[in-house]
Short mmCIF file of C-alpha atoms in Angstrom, two decimals:
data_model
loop_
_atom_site.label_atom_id
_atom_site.label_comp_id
_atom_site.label_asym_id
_atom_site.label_seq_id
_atom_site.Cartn_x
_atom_site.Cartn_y
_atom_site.Cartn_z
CA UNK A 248 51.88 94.52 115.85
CA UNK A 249 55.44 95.50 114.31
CA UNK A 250 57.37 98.34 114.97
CA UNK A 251 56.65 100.50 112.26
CA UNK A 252 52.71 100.11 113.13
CA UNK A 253 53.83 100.69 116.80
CA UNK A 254 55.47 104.11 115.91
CA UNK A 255 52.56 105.24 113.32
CA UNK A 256 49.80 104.33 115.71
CA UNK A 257 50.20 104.97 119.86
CA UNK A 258 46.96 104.07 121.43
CA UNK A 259 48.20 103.46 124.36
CA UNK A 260 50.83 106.85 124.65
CA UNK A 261 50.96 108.26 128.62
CA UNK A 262 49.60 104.85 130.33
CA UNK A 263 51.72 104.06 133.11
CA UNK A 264 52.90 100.21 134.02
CA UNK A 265 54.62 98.70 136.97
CA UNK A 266 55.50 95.14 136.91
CA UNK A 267 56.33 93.12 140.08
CA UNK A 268 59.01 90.91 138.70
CA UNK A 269 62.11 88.89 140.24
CA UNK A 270 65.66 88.81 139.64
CA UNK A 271 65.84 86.32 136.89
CA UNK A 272 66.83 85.88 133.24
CA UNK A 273 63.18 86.34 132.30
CA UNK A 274 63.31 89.94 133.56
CA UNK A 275 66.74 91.20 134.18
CA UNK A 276 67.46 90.86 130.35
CA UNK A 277 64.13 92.80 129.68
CA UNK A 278 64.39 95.18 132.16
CA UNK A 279 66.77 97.01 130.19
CA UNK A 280 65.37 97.80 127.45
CA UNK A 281 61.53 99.15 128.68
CA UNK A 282 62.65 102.67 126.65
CA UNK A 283 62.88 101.23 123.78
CA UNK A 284 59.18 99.94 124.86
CA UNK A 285 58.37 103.26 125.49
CA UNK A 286 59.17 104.67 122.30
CA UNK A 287 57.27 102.42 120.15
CA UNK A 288 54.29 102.41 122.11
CA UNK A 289 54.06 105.70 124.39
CA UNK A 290 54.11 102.88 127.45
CA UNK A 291 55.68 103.72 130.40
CA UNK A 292 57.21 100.37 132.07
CA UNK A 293 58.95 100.36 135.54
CA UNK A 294 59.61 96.95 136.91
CA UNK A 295 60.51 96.25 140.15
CA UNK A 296 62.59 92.96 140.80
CA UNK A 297 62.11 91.10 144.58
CA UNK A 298 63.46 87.96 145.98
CA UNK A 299 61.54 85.03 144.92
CA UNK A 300 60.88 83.70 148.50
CA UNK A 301 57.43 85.83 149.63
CA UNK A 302 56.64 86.97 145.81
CA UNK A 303 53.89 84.82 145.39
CA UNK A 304 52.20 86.35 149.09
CA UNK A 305 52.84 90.10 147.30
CA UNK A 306 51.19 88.43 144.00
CA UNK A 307 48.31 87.78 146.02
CA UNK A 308 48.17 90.86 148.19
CA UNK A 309 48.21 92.65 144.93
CA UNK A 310 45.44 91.20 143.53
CA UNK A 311 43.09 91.64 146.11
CA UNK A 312 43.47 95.08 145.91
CA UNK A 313 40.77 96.93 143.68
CA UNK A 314 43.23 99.75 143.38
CA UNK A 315 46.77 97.81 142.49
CA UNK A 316 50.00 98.88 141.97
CA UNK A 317 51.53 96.69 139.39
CA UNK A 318 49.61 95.67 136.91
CA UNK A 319 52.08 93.33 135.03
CA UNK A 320 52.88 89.94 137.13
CA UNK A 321 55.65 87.79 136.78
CA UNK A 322 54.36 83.90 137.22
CA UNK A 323 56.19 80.53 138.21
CA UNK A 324 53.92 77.89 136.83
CA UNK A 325 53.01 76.11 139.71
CA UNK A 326 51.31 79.42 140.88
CA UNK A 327 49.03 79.43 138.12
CA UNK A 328 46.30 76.97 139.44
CA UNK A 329 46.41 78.89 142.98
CA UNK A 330 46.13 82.31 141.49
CA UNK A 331 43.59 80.91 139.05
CA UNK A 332 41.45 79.89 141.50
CA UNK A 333 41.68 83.05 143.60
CA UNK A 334 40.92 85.48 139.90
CA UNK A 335 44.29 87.07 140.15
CA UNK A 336 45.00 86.79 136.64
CA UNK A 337 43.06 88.35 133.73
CA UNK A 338 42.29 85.86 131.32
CA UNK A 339 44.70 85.91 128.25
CA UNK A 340 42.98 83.56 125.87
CA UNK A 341 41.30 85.83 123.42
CA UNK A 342 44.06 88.27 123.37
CA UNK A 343 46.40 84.96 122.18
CA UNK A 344 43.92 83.77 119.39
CA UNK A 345 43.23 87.30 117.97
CA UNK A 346 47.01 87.91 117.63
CA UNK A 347 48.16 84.27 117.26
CA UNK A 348 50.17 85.24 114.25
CA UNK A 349 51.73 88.28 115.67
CA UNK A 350 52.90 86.41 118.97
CA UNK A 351 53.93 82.99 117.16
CA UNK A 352 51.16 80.77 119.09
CA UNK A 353 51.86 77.95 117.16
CA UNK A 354 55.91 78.13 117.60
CA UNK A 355 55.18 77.89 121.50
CA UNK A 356 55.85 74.13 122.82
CA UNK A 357 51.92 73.14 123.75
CA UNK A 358 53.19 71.91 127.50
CA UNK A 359 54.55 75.76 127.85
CA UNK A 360 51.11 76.93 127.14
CA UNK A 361 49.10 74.06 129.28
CA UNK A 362 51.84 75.07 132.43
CA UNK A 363 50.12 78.78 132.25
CA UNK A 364 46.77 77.52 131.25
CA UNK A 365 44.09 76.27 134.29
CA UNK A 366 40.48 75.55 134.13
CA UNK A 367 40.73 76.28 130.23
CA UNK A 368 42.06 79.90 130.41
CA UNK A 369 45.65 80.94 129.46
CA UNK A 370 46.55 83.02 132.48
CA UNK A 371 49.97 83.84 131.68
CA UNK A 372 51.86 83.98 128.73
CA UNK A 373 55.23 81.94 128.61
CA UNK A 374 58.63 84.25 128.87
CA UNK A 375 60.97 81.80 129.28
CA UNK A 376 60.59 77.58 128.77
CA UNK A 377 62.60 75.49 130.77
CA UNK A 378 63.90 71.70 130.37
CA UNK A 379 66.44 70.05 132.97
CA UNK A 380 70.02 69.74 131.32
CA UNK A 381 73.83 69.27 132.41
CA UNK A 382 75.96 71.82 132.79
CA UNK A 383 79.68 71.05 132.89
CA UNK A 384 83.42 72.89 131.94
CA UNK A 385 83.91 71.78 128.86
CA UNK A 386 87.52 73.39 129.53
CA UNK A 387 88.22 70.89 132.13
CA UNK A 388 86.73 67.53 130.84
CA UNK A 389 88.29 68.41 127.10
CA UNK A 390 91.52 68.72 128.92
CA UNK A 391 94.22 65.64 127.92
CA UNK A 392 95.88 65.65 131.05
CA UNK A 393 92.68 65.60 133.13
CA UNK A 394 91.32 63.39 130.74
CA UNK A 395 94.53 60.66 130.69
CA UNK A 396 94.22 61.19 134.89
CA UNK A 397 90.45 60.10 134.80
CA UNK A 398 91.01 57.65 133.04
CA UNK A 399 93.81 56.05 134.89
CA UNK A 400 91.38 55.96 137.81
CA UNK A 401 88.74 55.16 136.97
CA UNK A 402 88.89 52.69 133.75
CA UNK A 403 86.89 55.38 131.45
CA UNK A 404 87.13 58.19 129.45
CA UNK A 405 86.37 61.32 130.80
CA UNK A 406 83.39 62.71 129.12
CA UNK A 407 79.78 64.66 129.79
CA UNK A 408 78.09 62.20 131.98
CA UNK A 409 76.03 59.64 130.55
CA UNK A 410 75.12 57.91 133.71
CA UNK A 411 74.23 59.44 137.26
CA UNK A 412 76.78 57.01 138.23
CA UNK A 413 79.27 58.79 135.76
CA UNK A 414 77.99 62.38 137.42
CA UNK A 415 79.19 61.32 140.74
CA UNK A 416 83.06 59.94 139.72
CA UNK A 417 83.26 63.16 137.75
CA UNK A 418 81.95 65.01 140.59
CA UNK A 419 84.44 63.30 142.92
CA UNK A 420 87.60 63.70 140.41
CA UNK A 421 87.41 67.67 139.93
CA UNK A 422 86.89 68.27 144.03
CA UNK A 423 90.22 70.02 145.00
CA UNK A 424 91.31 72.32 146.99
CA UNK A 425 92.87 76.29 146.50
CA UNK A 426 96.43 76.08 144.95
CA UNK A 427 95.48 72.51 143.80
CA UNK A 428 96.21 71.93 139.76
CA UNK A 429 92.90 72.14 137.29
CA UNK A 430 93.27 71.98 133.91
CA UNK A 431 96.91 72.36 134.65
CA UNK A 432 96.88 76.22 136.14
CA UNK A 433 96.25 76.21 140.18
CA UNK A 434 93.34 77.09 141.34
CA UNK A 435 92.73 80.68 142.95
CA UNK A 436 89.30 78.90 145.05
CA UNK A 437 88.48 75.67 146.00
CA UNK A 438 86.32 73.58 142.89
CA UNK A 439 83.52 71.88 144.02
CA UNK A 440 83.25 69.09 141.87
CA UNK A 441 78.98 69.26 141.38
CA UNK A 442 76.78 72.10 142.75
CA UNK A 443 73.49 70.64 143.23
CA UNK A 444 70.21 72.68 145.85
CA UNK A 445 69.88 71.25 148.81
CA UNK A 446 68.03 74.30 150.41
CA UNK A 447 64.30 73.92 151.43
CA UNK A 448 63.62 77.70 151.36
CA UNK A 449 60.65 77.82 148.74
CA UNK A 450 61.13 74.18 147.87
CA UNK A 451 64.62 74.51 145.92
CA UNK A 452 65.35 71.43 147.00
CA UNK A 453 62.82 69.55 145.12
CA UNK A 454 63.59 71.36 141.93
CA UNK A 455 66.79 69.81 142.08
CA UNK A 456 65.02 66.37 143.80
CA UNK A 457 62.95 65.63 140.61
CA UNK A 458 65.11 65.30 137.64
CA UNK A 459 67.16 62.37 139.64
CA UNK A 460 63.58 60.99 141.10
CA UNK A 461 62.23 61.19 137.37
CA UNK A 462 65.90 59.27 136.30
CA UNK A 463 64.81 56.71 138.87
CA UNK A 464 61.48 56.32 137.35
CA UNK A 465 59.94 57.99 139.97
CA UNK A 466 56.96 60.79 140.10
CA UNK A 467 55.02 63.41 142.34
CA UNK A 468 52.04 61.95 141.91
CA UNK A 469 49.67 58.79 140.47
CA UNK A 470 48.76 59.80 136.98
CA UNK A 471 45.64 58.03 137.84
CA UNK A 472 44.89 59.05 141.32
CA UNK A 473 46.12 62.16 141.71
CA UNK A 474 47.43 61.14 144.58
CA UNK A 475 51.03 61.96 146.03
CA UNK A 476 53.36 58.97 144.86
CA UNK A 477 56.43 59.86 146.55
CA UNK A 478 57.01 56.71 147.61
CA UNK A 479 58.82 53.34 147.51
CA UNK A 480 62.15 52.35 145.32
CA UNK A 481 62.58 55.30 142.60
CA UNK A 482 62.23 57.77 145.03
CA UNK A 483 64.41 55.97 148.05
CA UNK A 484 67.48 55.68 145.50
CA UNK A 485 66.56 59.44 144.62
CA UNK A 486 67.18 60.51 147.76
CA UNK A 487 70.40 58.41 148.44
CA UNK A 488 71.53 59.63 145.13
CA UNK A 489 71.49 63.31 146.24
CA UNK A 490 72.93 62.74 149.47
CA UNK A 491 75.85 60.78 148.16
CA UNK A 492 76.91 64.12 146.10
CA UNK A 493 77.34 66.49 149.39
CA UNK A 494 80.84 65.56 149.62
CA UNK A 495 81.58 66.94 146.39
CA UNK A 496 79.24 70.01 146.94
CA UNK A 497 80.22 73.14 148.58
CA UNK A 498 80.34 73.53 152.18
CA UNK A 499 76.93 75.44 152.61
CA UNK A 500 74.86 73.08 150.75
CA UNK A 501 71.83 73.57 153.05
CA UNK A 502 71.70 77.05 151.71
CA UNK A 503 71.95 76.81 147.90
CA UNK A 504 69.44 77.46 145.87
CA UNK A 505 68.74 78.85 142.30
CA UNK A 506 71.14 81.82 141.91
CA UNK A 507 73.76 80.90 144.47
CA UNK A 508 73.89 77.74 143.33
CA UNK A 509 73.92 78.72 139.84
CA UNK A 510 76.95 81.28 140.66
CA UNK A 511 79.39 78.60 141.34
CA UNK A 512 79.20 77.35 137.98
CA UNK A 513 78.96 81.18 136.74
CA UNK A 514 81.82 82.09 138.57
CA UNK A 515 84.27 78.56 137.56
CA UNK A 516 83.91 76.89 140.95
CA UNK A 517 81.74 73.78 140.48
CA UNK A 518 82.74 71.22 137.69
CA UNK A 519 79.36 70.43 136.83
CA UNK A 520 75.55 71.04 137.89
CA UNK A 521 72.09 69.28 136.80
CA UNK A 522 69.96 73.01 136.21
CA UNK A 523 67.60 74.44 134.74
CA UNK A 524 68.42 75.82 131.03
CA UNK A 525 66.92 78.86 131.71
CA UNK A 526 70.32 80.24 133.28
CA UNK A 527 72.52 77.98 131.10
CA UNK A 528 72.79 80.70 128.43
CA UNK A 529 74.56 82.50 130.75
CA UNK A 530 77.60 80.72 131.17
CA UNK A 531 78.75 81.30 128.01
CA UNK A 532 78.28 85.40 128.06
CA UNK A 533 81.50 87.01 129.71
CA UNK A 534 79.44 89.96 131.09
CA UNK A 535 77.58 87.41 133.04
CA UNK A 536 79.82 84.66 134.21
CA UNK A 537 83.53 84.38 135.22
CA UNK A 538 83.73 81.15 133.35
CA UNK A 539 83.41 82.23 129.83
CA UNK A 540 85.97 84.58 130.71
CA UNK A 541 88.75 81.62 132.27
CA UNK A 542 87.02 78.56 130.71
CA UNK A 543 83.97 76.95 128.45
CA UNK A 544 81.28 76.05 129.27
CA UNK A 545 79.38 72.78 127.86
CA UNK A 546 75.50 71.36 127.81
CA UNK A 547 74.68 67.84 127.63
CA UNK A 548 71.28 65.88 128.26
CA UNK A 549 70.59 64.73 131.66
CA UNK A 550 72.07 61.14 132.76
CA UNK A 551 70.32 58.06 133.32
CA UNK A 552 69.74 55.91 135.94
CA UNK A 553 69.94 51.95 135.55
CA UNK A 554 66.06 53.03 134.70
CA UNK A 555 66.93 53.61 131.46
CA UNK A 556 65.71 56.91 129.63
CA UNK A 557 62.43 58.51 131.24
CA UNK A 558 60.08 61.10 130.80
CA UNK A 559 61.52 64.50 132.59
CA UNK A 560 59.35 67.72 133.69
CA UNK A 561 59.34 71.30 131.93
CA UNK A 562 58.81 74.68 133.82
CA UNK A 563 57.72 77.89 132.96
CA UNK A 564 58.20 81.69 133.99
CA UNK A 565 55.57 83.84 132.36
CA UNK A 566 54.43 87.78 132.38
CA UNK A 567 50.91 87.54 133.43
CA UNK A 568 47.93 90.46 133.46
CA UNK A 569 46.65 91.50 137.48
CA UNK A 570 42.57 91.13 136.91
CA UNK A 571 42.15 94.30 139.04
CA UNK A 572 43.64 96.41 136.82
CA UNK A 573 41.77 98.60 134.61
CA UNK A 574 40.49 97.64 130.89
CA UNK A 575 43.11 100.25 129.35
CA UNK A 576 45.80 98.98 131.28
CA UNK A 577 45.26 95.50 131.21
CA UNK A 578 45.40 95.76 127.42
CA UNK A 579 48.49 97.79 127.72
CA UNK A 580 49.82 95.33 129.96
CA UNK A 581 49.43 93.07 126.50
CA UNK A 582 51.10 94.67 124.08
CA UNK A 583 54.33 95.10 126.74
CA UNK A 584 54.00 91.03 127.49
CA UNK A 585 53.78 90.76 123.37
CA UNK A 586 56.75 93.16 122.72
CA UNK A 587 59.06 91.76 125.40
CA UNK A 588 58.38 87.88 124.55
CA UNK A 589 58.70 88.13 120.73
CA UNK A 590 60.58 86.05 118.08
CA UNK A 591 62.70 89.53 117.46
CA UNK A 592 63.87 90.11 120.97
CA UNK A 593 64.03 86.34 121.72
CA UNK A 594 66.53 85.86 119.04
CA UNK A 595 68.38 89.08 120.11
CA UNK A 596 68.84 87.90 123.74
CA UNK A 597 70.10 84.52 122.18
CA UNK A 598 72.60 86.59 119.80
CA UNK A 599 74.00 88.29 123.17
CA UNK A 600 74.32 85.62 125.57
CA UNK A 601 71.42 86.51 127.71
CA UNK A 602 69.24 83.62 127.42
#
């Protein structure tokens, strides 16, 4: 539905929405902008953003209510089979076919759609894809005195890591201390040469666990089977891999996960860090991060392991519909998860640095 039809037509004027959302890129950059929601559509939207460890226990709370409070739910992936299997989520597919022209269905990498989809029924609608790359300051490794120093040690030229082995004697070169020289200007904190998770709260450290177990060859589970596969040499040199960067990590490394390990890099204080994309963006916007501010930032695919390349894994935050709510709301919940994921505002968020 465009705008102009939005403004000529409000079907929808006076309903009320609350969405139970998180503090990340998906919905911080949205949140926003919900007036200028509101004045297309006559849609009220008020989103309220919690921690991610316990959201999926409100999710579920939520949706065994028959009178909830937010109809609008924001989804990890891996929740989808669990909340499919409970009925949490209303059932997206028709509303996708009908307006598969509107909302770009075929633009939409399948795997996004199959991460949201269980038992045949699209149960929440991608808001932002995700792919594992390398983050790194470009500022630092383009720098000829850093670069002529690297190289003097160790035989190579100082580049975006090709090699996990290469990720670790970058890692190890940029690890210095307050006062110490980076880039030739002293540092005003300590770098930490990688910032990787190492926190178990709500699994964070197996988001970070599977990009170097999938470099290893490694997997969760037998494609066959089913069964858990976390086993033998892949995922042994996985493991010994990780630990061998906690010298070069910060201090706290039992406690980082998603955002606070994210804000080193945001704020200049790691060298590099194997992410998610879906925060990468941010490094380069100057109302987000400290770094476009003193430095650049730089992307680059992830490294290999003597493996050579492999297969890596995609994730998937989506806006999804409660299945308690009631029919008018549920279909206003729609055109709000078709408005705020759209080619228009996608592009804008790109344009401004917010992912």
């Amino acid at each position: 539905m465009s705008s102009s039809v939005w403004a000529q037509d409000k079907p929808f004027a006076g309903v009320e929405l609350k969405m139970l959302g998180i503090g990340d890129t998906s919905v911080t950059r949205v949140a926003p902008l919900v007036g200028e929601f509101e004045e297309l559509t006559g849609i009220k939207v008020q989103i309220d953003q919690l921690p991610y460890p316990g959201l999926i226990d409100k999710i579920i709370v939520e949706s065994s209510s028959d009178s909830p409070t937010y109809q609008l739910l924001w989804i990890d992936s891996p929740w989808v089979g669990l909340l499919g299997e409970s009925g949490a989520l209303e059932d997206l597919t028709s509303r996708a076919k009908r307006d598969a022209t509107e909302i770009g269905l075929d633009d939409i990498v399948p795997i996004q759609l199959q991460e949201n989809t269980w038992q045949g029924k699209l149960l929440a609608f991608p808001a932002s894809g995700m792919t594992w790359l390398q983050q790194y300051r470009a500022d630092l490794l383009e720098n000829p005195d850093e670069q002529a120093n690297f190289k003097k040690k160790y035989g190579y030229d100082l580049a975006p890591a090709k090699t996990w082995a290469q990720y670790r004697d970058i890692a190890e070169f940029f690890t210095r201390k307050k006062g110490d020289l980076a880039g030739g200007k002293p540092l005003e904190n300590d770098l930490y040469g990688v910032s990787q998770s190492y926190s178990r709260v709500q699994g964070a450290i197996t988001h970070d666990y599977f990009p170097f177990m999938r470099s290893f060859g490694g997997d969760y589970w037998d494609p066959k089977t089913g069964l858990c596969a976390m086993t033998g040499e892949p995922h042994i040199k996985a493991a010994e891999y990780m630990k061998s960067l906690i010298p070069f990590n910060p201090p706290d490394y039992l406690g980082l996960m998603w955002d606070i390990q994210s804000g080193f890099m945001e704020r200049g204080e790691a060298a590099e860090a194997a992410y998610w994309s879906v925060r990468s963006v941010r490094l380069t916007n100057p109302e987000e991060a400290v770094l476009a501010k003193i430095g650049k930032a730089g992307f680059a695919a992830n490294p290999e392991s003597d493996a050579g390349p492999q297969p890596t894994y995609t994730g998937t935050l989506g806006f999804a519909v409660n299945a308690k709510s009631p029919d008018k709301e549920k279909d206003a919940a729609w055109e709000f998860i078709k408005w705020a994921t759209s080619e228009k505002l996608m592009r804008r968020f790109a344009d401004e640095g917010k992912g």
